[in-house]
Structures are given as C-alpha cells and as structure tokens.
Coordinates of N, CA and C in Angstrom, one line a residue:
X1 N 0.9 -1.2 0.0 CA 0.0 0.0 0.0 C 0.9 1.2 0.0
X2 N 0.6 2.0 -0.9 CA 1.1 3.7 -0.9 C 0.9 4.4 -0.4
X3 N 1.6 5.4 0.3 CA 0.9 6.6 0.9 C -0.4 7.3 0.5
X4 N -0.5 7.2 -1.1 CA -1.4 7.8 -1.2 C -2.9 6.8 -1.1
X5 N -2.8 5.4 -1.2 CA -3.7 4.5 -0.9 C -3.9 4.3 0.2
X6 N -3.2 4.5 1.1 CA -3.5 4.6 2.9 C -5.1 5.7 3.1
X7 N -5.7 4.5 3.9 CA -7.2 5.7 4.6 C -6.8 7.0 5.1
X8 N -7.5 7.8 4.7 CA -7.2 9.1 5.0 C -7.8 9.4 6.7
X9 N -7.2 9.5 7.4 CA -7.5 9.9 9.0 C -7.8 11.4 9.0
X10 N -9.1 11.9 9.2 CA -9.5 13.2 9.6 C -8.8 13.5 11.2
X11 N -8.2 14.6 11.1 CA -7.7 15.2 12.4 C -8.7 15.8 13.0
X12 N -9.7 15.8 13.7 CA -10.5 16.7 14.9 C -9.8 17.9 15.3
X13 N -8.8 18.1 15.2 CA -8.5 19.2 16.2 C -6.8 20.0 15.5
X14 N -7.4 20.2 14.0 CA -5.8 20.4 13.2 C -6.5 20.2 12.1
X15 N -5.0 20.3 11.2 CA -5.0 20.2 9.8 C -4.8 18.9 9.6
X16 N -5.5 18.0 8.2 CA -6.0 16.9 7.9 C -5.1 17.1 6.4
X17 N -4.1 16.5 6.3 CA -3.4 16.4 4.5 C -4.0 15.6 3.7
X18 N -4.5 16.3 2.6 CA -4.9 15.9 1.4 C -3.9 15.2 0.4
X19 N -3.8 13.8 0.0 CA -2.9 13.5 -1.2 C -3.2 14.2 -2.6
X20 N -2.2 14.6 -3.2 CA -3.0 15.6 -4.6 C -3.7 14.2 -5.0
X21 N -4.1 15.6 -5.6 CA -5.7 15.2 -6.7 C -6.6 15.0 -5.9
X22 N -7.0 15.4 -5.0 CA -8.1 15.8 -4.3 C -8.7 16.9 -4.0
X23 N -10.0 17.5 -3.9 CA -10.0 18.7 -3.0 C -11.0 18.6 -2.1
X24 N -11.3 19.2 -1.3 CA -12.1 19.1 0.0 C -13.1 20.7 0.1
X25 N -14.1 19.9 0.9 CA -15.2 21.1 0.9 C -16.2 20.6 2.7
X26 N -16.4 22.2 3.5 CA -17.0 22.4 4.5 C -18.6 21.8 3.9
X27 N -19.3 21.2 4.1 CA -20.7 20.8 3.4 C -21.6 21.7 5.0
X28 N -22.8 22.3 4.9 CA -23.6 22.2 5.9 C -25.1 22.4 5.2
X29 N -25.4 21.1 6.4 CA -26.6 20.8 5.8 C -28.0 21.4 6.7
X30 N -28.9 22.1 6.3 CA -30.4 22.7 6.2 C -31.3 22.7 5.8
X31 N -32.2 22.5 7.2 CA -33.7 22.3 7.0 C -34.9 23.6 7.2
X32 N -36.1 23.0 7.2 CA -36.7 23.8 7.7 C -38.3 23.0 7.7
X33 N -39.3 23.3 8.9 CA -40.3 22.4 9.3 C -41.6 22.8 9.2
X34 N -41.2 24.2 8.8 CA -42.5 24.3 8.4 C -42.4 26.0 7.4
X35 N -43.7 26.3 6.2 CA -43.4 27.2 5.0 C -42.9 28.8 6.0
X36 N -41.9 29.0 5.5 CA -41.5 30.7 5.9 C -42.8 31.4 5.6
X37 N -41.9 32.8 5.5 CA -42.6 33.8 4.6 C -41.5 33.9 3.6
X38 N -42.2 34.5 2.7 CA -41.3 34.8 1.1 C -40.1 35.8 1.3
X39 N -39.4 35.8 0.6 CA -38.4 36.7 1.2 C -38.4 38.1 0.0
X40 N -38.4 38.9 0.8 CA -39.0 39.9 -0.3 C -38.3 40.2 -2.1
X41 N -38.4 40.5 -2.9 CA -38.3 40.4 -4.4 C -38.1 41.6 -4.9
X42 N -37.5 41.3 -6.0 CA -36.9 42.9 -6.9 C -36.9 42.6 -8.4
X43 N -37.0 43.1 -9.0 CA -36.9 42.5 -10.2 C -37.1 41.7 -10.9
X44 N -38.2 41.6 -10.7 CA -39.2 40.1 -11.1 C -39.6 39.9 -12.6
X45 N -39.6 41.2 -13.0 CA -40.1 41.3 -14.4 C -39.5 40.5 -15.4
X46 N -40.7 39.7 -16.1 CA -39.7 38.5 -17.0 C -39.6 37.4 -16.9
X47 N -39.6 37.2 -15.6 CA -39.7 35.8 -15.2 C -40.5 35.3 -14.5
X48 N -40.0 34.0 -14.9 CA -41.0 32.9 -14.7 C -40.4 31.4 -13.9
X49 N -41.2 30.4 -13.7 CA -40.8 29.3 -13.1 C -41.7 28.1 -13.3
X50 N -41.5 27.1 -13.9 CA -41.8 26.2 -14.6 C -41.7 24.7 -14.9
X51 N -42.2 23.7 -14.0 CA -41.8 22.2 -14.0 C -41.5 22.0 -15.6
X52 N -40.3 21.3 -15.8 CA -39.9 20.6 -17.2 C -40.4 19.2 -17.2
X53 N -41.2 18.8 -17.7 CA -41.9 17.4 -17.9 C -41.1 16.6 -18.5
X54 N -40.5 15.6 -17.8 CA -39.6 14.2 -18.4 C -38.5 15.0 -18.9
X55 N -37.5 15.6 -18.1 CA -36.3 16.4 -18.8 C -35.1 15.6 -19.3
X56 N -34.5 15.8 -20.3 CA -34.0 15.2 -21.6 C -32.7 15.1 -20.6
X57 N -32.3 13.7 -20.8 CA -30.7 14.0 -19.7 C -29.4 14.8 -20.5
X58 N -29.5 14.8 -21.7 CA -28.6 15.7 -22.8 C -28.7 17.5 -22.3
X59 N -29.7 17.4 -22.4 CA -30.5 19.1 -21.7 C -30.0 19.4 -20.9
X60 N -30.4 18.3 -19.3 CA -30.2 18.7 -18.1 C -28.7 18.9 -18.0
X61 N -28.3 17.9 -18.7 CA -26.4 18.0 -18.1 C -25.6 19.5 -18.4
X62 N -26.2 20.1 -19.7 CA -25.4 21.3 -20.3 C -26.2 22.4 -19.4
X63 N -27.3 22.5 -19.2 CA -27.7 23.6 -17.9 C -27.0 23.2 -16.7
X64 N -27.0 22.2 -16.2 CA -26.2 21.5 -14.9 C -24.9 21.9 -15.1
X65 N -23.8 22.0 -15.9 CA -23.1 22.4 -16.4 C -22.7 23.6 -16.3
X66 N -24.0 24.6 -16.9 CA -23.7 26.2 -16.8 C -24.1 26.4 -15.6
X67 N -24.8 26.3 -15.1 CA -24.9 26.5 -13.4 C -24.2 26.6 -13.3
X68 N -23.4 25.3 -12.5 CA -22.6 24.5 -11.4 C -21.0 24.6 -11.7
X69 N -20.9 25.0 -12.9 CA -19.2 24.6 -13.1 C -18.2 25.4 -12.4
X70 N -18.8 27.1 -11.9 CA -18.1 27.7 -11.6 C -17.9 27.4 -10.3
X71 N -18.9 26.3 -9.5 CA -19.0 25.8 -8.4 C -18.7 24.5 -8.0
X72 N -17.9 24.0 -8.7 CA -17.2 22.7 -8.7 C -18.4 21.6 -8.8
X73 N -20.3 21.8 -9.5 CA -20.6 20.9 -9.4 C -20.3 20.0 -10.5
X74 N -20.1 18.4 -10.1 CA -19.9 17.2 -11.2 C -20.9 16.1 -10.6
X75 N -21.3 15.7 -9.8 CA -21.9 14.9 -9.8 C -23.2 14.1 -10.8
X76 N -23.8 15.2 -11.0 CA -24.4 14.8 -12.7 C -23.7 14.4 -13.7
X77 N -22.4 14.8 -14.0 CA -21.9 14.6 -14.7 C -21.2 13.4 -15.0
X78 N -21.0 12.8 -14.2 CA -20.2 11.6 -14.3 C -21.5 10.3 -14.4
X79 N -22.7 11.2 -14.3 CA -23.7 9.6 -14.7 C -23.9 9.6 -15.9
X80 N -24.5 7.9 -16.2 CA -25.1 7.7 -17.8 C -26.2 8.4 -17.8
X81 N -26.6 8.2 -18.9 CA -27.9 8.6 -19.4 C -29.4 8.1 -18.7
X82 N -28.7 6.8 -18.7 CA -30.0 6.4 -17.8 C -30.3 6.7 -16.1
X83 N -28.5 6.4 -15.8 CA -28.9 7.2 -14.5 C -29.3 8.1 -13.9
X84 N -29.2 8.9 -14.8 CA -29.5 10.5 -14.7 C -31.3 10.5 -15.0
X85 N -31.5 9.8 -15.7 CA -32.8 9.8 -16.6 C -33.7 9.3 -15.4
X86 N -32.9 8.0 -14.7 CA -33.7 7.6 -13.6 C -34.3 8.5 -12.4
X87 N -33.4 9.4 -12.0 CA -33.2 10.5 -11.3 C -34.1 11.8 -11.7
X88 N -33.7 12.5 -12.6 CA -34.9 13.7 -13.1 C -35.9 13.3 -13.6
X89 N -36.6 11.9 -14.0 CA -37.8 11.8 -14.6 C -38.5 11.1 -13.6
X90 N -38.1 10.6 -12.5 CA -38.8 10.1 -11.3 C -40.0 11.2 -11.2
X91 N -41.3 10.5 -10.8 CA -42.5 11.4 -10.4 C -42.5 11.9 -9.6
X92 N -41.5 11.9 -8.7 CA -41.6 12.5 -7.1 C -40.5 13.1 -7.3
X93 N -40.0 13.9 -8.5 CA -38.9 14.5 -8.6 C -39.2 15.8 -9.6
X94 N -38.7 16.9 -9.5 CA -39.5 18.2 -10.4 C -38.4 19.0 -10.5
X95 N -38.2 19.1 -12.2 CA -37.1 19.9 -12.0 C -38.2 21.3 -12.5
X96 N -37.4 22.6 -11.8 CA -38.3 23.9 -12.3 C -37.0 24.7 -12.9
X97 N -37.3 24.8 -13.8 CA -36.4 26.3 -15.0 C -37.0 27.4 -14.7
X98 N -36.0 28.2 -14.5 CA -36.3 29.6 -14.4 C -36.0 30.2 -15.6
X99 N -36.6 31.2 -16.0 CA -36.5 31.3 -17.4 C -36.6 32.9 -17.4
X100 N -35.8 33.9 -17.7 CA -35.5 35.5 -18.0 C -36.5 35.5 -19.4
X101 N -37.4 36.8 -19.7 CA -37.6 36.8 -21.1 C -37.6 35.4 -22.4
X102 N -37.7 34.7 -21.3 CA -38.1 33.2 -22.0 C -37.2 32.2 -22.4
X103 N -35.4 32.9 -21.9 CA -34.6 32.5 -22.0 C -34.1 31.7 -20.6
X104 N -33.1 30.8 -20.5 CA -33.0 29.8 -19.5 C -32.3 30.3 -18.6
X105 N -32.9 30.6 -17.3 CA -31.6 31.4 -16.4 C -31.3 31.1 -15.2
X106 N -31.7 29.4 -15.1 CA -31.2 28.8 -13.7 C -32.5 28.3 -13.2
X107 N -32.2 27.0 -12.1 CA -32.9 25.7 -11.9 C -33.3 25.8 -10.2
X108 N -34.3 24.9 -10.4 CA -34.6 24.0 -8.9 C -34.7 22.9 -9.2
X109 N -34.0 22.1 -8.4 CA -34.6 20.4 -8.6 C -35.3 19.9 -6.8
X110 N -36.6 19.8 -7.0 CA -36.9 19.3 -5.7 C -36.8 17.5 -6.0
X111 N -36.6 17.4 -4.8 CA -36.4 15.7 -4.9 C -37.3 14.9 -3.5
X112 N -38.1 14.7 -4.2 CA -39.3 14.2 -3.1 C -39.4 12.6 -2.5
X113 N -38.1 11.8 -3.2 CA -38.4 10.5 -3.1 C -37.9 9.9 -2.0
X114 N -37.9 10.7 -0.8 CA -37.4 10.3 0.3 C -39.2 10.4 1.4
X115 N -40.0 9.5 1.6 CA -41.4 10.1 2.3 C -41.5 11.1 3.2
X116 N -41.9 11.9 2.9 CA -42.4 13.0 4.0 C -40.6 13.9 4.0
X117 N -40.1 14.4 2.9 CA -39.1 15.4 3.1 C -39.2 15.7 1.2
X118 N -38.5 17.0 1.1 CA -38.5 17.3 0.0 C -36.6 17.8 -0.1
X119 N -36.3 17.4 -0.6 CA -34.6 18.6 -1.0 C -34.5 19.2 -2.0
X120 N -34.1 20.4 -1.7 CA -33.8 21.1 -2.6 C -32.2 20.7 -3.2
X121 N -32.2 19.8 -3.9 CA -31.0 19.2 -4.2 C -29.9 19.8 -5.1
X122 N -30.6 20.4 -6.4 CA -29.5 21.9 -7.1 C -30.6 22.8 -7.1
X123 N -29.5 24.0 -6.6 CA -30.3 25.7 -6.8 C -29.5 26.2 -7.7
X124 N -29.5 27.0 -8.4 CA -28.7 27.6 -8.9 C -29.1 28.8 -10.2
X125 N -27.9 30.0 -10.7 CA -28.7 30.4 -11.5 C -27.4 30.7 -12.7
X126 N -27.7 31.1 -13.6 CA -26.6 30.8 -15.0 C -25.7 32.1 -14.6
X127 N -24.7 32.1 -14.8 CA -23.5 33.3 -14.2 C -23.9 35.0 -14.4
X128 N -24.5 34.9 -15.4 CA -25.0 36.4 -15.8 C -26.4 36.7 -15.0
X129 N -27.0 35.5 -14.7 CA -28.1 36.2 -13.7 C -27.9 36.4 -12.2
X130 N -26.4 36.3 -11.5 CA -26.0 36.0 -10.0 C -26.2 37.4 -9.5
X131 N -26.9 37.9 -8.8 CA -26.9 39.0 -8.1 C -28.3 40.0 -8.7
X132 N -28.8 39.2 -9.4 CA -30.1 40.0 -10.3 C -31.1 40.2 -9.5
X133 N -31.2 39.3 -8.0 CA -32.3 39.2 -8.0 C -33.2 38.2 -7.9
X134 N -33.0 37.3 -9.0 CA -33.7 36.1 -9.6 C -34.2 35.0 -8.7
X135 N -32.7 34.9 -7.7 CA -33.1 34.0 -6.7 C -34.0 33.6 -5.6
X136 N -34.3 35.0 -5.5 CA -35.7 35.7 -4.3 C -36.5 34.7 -5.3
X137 N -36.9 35.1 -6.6 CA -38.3 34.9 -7.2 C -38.1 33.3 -7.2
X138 N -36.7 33.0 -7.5 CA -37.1 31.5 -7.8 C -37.0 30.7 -6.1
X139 N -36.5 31.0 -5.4 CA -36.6 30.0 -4.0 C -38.0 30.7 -3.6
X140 N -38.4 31.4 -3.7 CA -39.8 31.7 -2.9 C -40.8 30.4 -4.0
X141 N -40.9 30.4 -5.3 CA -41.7 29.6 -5.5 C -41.5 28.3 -5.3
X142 N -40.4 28.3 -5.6 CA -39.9 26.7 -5.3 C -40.5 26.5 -3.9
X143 N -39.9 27.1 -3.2 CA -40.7 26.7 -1.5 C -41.9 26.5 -1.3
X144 N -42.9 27.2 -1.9 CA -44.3 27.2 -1.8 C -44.7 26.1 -2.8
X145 N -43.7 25.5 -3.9 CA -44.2 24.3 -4.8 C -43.9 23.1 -3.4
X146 N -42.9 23.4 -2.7 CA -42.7 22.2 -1.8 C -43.6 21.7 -1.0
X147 N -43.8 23.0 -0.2 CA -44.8 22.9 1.0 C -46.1 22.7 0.7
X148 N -46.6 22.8 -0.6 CA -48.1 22.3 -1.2 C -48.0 20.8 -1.0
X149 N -47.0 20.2 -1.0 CA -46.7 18.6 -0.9 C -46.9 18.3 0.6
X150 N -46.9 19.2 1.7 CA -47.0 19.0 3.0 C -46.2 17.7 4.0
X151 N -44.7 17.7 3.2 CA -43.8 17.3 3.6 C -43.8 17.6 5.4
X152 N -42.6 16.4 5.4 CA -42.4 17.0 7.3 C -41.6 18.0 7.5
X153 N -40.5 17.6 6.0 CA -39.3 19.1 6.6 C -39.1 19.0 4.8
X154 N -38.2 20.3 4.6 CA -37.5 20.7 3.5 C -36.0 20.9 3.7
X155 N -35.4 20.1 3.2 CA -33.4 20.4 3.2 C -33.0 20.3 2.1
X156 N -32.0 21.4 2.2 CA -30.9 21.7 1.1 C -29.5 21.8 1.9
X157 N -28.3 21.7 0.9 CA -26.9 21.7 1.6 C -26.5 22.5 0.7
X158 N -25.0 23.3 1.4 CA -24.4 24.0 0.5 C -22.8 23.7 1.2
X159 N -22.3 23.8 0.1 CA -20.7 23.9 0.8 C -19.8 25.2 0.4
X160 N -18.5 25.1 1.1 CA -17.5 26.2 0.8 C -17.2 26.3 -0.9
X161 N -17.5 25.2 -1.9 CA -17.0 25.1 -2.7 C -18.1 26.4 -3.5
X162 N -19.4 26.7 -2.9 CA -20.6 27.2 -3.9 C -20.1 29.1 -3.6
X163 N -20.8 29.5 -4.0 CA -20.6 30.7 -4.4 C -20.9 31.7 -3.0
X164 N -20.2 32.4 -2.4 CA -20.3 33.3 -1.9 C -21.2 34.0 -1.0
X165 N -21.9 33.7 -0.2 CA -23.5 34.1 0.4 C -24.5 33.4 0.3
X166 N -23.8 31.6 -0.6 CA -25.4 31.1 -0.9 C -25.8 30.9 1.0
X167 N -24.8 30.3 1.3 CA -25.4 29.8 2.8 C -26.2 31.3 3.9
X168 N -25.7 32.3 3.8 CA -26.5 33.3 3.9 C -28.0 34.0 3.4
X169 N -28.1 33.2 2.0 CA -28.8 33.1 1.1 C -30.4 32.3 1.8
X170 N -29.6 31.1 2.1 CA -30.8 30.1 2.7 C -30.9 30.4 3.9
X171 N -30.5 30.8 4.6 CA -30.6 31.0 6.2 C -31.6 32.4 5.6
X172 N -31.6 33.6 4.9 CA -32.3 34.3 4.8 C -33.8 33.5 4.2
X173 N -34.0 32.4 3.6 CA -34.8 32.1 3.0 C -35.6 31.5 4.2
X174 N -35.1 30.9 5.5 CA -36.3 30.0 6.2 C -35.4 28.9 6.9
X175 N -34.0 28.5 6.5 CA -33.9 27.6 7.0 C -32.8 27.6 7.8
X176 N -32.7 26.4 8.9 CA -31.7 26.6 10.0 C -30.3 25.5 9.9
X177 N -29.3 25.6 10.1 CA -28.3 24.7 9.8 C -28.6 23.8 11.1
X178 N -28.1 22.3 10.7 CA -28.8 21.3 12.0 C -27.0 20.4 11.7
X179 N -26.2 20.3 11.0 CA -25.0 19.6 10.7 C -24.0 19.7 9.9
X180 N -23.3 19.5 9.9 CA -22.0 19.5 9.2 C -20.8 18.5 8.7
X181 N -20.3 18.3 7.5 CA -19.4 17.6 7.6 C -17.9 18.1 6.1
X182 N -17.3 16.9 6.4 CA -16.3 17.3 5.9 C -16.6 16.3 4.5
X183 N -16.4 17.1 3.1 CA -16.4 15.9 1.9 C -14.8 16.3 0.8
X184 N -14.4 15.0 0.9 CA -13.4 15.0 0.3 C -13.2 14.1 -1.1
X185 N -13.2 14.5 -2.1 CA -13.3 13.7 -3.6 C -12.0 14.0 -4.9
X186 N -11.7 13.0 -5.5 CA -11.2 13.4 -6.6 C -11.6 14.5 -7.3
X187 N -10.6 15.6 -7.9 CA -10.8 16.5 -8.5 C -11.2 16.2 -9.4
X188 N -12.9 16.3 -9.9 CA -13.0 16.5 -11.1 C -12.8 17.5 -12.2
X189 N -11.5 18.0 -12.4 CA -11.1 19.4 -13.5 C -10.0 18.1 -13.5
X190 N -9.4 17.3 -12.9 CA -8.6 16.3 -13.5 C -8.7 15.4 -14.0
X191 N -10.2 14.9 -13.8 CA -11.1 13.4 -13.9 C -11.4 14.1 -15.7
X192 N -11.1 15.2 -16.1 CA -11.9 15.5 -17.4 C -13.7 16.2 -17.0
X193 N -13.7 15.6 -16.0 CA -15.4 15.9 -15.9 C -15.9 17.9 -15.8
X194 N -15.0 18.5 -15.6 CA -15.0 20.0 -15.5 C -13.9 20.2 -16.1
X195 N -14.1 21.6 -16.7 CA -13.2 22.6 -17.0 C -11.6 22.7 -16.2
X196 N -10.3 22.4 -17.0 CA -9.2 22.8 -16.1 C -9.2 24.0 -15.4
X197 N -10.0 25.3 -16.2 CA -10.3 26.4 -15.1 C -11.5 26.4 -14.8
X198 N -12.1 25.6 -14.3 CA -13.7 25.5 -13.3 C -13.2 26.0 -12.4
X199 N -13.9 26.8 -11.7 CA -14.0 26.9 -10.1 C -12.5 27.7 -9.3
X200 N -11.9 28.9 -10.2 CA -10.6 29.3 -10.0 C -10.4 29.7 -8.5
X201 N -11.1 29.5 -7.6 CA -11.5 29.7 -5.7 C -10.9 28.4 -5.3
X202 N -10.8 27.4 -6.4 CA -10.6 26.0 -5.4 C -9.3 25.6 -6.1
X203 N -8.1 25.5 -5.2 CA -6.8 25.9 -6.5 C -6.6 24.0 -6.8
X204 N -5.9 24.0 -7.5 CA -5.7 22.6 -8.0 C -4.5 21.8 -8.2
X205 N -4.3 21.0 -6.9 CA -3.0 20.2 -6.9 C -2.5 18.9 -7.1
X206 N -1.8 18.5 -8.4 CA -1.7 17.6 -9.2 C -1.3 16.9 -8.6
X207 N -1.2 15.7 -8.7 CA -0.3 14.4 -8.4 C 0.9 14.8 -9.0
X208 N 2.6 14.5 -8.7 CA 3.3 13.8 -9.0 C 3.2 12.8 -10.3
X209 N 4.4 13.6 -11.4 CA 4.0 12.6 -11.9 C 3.5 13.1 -13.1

C-alpha cells in the first residue's frame, strides 16, 4: 500500500493532508419544518418558473453544467444517461427552470423520493443572472411548490466550494443549519469531468507525476 492509498484519518483538532488530486469542501446541511414567509423580491419582471416534464438527460447535463461549473458541481456529470434519466424523470422528482424573457436562467430540482421530506437538491442560477435578484423569485416559489406537498421538513446543503453568500442566502430564506461535515473527492477538473479552469476559488494540486 502507498501513501497515497492509505485511509485518509481526519484530524479533529488540526490540519487533515490531502494527497493531490483531491479537493475538500466544508458541506452544511439545512432544514426547515415548516413554510417561511417569502423573502421579499426585486426585479421580477420577465420571469417565470416552470416544471420541465420528463427532462432530456442531454438538456439537463449542459444547464447543470452552466450553473454548477463555476462551483465545482460534477456529480451529474459523471452519470449515464439512464442514470440521470432515472433520477430527473422520477415522479416524485421536479425539476423547475427559471427562465428571463423566456430564456434559461437557472434551476430548482426538488427531490421528493425520500417520504415526507423534499430537498432542494441543485439551486442555482446561469453566471450572468448571479446578483439580479432572480433568486428571491425563484426560492420563494420553489418553497411554496414544496410545502403544497406537505412534507415534514424541507433540506438543502451547500458547501464552501458554492458561491459566496449562498449559505446566507438560505438562512435568509427559512432555513436553519442542523449539521455538518467534511467531503473530500477526486478532482473532477482532473477526472476530465469539469473545465481545467472551473471553479478558480478552489486551487488545484496535481499528483506527482
């Protein structure tokens, strides 16, 4: 066994070394138990929000894509077609597009197939609409599409890898942080699965080699 094959021992109380090609992210995870109030809105004009019926997994990946990339998400990305297909066309699963002037400007995916909870599993909005506003209009409906389902609780996660205020974002929206943990994974900007400059906040250290 190699050093770099050796289990990785989290330090509690210190710094924990990463072998390259890895990166690591703070995850904290948030609920909430029952519907807020809406969080007030600006700029609403234009948009809209909209379940996509049976979404195309070709579709979803290149919006998943524009969202997420600048935020290290890959996890869609690395599934097939069908896995993916299994996942967003599930009936207890709804993805909502947000849409500018009828153009595509960032997602909700609620994921309902856990009984009696809903997650807000990706939020996100396409780079040119970050700070517009948009988010108010789209988490307020998204929440009120959830709580029509009369779930027990609503959770979403965000980590250090996401953009700047989301966790402030959701704590403004309703919900309270209940946990935390530490996630550590192969870089995917090495795996091929993201851009060599995805995500220039999270720096990238190669293997040796």
């Amino acid at each position: 066994m190699t050093a770099t094959d050796a289990p990785l021992l989290l330090n509690l109380d210190g710094y924990t070394p990463l072998p390259p090609g890895k990166v690591a992210a703070i995850v904290t995870m948030l609920e909430m138990t029952a519907p807020p109030p809406p969080l007030p809105e600006r700029a609403s004009e234009g948009l809209t929000l909209e379940r996509v019926p049976c979404p195309d997994p070709g579709w979803y990946r290149a919006l998943f894509r524009r969202v997420g990339e600048d935020w290290m998400w890959f996890s869609r990305l690395r599934m097939s077609d069908a896995e993916l297909a299994a996942i967003i066309q599930h009936p207890e699963v709804e993805v909502l597009l947000l849409r500018k002037d009828g153009v595509e400007a960032g997602y909700i995916e609620l994921d309902g197939r856990e009984p009696g909870e809903i997650e807000l599993a990706f939020v996100g909005l396409v780079p040119d609409m970050v700070g517009s506003g948009a988010g108010r209009f789209m988490i307020n409906r998204a929440l009120a599409r959830a709580w029509e389902r009369q779930p027990r609780r609503v959770h979403v996660h965000t980590c250090t890898h996401d953009k700047q205020g989301a966790l402030l974002f959701y704590l403004k929206a309703g919900f309270r942080p209940y946990a935390s943990a530490v996630e550590i994974v192969d870089d995917p900007r090495l795996a091929g699965l993201l851009a060599r400059e995805a995500a220039p906040h999270v720096p990238v250290i190669r293997p040796a080699g």
